[in-house]
DNA sequence: TTGAAATAAATTGTGCACAATTTAAATGTG
DNA sequence: CACATTTAAATTGTGCACAATTTATTTCAA
């Protein structure tokens, strides 16, 4: 029987295992920055937006990373406690919390710059292949996130 | 600058986001079985091995799913509490815990059989494309898990 | 055979994810 | 204005992941 239920036939398991394996590869590199992997992703967004001169609210982070305040609030508190990030209630709208980088948070970027290269070096896989995989994953992601019934805008 | 640090350029983020998005798609389907996604993966292995007449130890599960006892022990206790799984100390080697399915655990398989098909239907993506993606992910996984310096056996 | 080393699970502690609820502020409507 | 609705973040509670340690058992060697 062409067993749909077999572990090996489930795309889900490949994704699950590959994601954890990649994360495990990042871990020792990020240990040097004293960042967890999700913290690293948050910092990436903050660095990117700061460079573009954009202010960042908790909900902006959430939209970019697909995470809610239940995940982000405690994570951001930890980053703030470490002195990397400032969390301030917006003056125009008291519901909003605005995030900004401290000097220390900005400076950490320089260390972080070396992480992607180090990761690639340790991976022994053709970069084009990774790029292709990334594109496929992004395509899958956009299909998943498109509400059912929606055709791709022609 | 060809910014290696940009979120969009990080394979890691695509994997992270795609994995969570797929998991989120499984969640409502698995809710009918009252299983979480990792519990579902554990049951897949147990069903598979039971069918092959193989006994399963906690460490077998761990090797297959790349999870350690810190994750598996509490998860298995929950499955046992629900009456799906039996956990028994092996008689030959008291260090080992052997897992087996209860009648109820075996029966749950029938409900689970429908999950993969339902998932695919809701996904609106060509199955061949998913297959190709799965193969790429498995290749990536095996590269990551191959200790550095090892050439693929020629 | 006794004690050291190895092995299998369990335990402890931290940090995500995510559902569900709560709190507080802003917006919209009669 | 008053009050229902919406919105943004925080809070609460559950269940993974995973590092580090512990406990119990087995194996191996002197």
PDB file of C-alpha atoms (C1' of nucleotides) in Angstrom, chain B residues 16 20 27 57-59 69-70 73 77 87 95 97, chain C residues 5-13 16-19:
ATOM      1  CA  UNK B  16      11.052  28.427  10.258  1.00  0.00           C
ATOM      2  CA  UNK B  20       5.049  26.762  11.501  1.00  0.00           C
ATOM      3  CA  UNK B  27      -3.620  21.622  13.840  1.00  0.00           C
ATOM      4  CA  UNK B  57      11.869   1.840  22.688  1.00  0.00           C
ATOM      5  CA  UNK B  58      11.995   5.476  23.685  1.00  0.00           C
ATOM      6  CA  UNK B  59      15.419   5.706  22.093  1.00  0.00           C
ATOM      7  CA  UNK B  69      13.956  11.830  26.409  1.00  0.00           C
ATOM      8  CA  UNK B  70      13.505  15.330  27.793  1.00  0.00           C
ATOM      9  CA  UNK B  73       9.126  11.302  28.269  1.00  0.00           C
ATOM     10  CA  UNK B  77       3.193  10.135  29.568  1.00  0.00           C
ATOM     11  CA  UNK B  87       5.027   2.377  28.657  1.00  0.00           C
ATOM     12  CA  UNK B  95      17.012   0.843  31.729  1.00  0.00           C
ATOM     13  CA  UNK B  97      11.237   1.598  28.356  1.00  0.00           C
TER      14      UNK B  97
ATOM     15  C1'  DA C   5      32.703   3.657  32.367  1.00  0.00           C
ATOM     16  C1'  DA C   6      28.841   3.554  29.427  1.00  0.00           C
ATOM     17  C1'  DT C   7      23.973   3.588  28.507  1.00  0.00           C
ATOM     18  C1'  DA C   8      18.722   4.645  28.874  1.00  0.00           C
ATOM     19  C1'  DA C   9      15.342   7.384  30.773  1.00  0.00           C
ATOM     20  C1'  DA C  10      13.856  10.737  33.796  1.00  0.00           C
ATOM     21  C1'  DT C  11      14.241  15.213  35.842  1.00  0.00           C
ATOM     22  C1'  DT C  12      15.097  20.209  36.086  1.00  0.00           C
ATOM     23  C1'  DG C  13      15.130  24.598  34.184  1.00  0.00           C
ATOM     24  C1'  DC C  16       9.727  29.618  22.713  1.00  0.00           C
ATOM     25  C1'  DA C  17       4.678  28.977  20.220  1.00  0.00           C
ATOM     26  C1'  DC C  18       0.074  29.518  20.510  1.00  0.00           C
ATOM     27  C1'  DA C  19      -4.824  29.534  22.213  1.00  0.00           C
TER      28       DA C  19
END
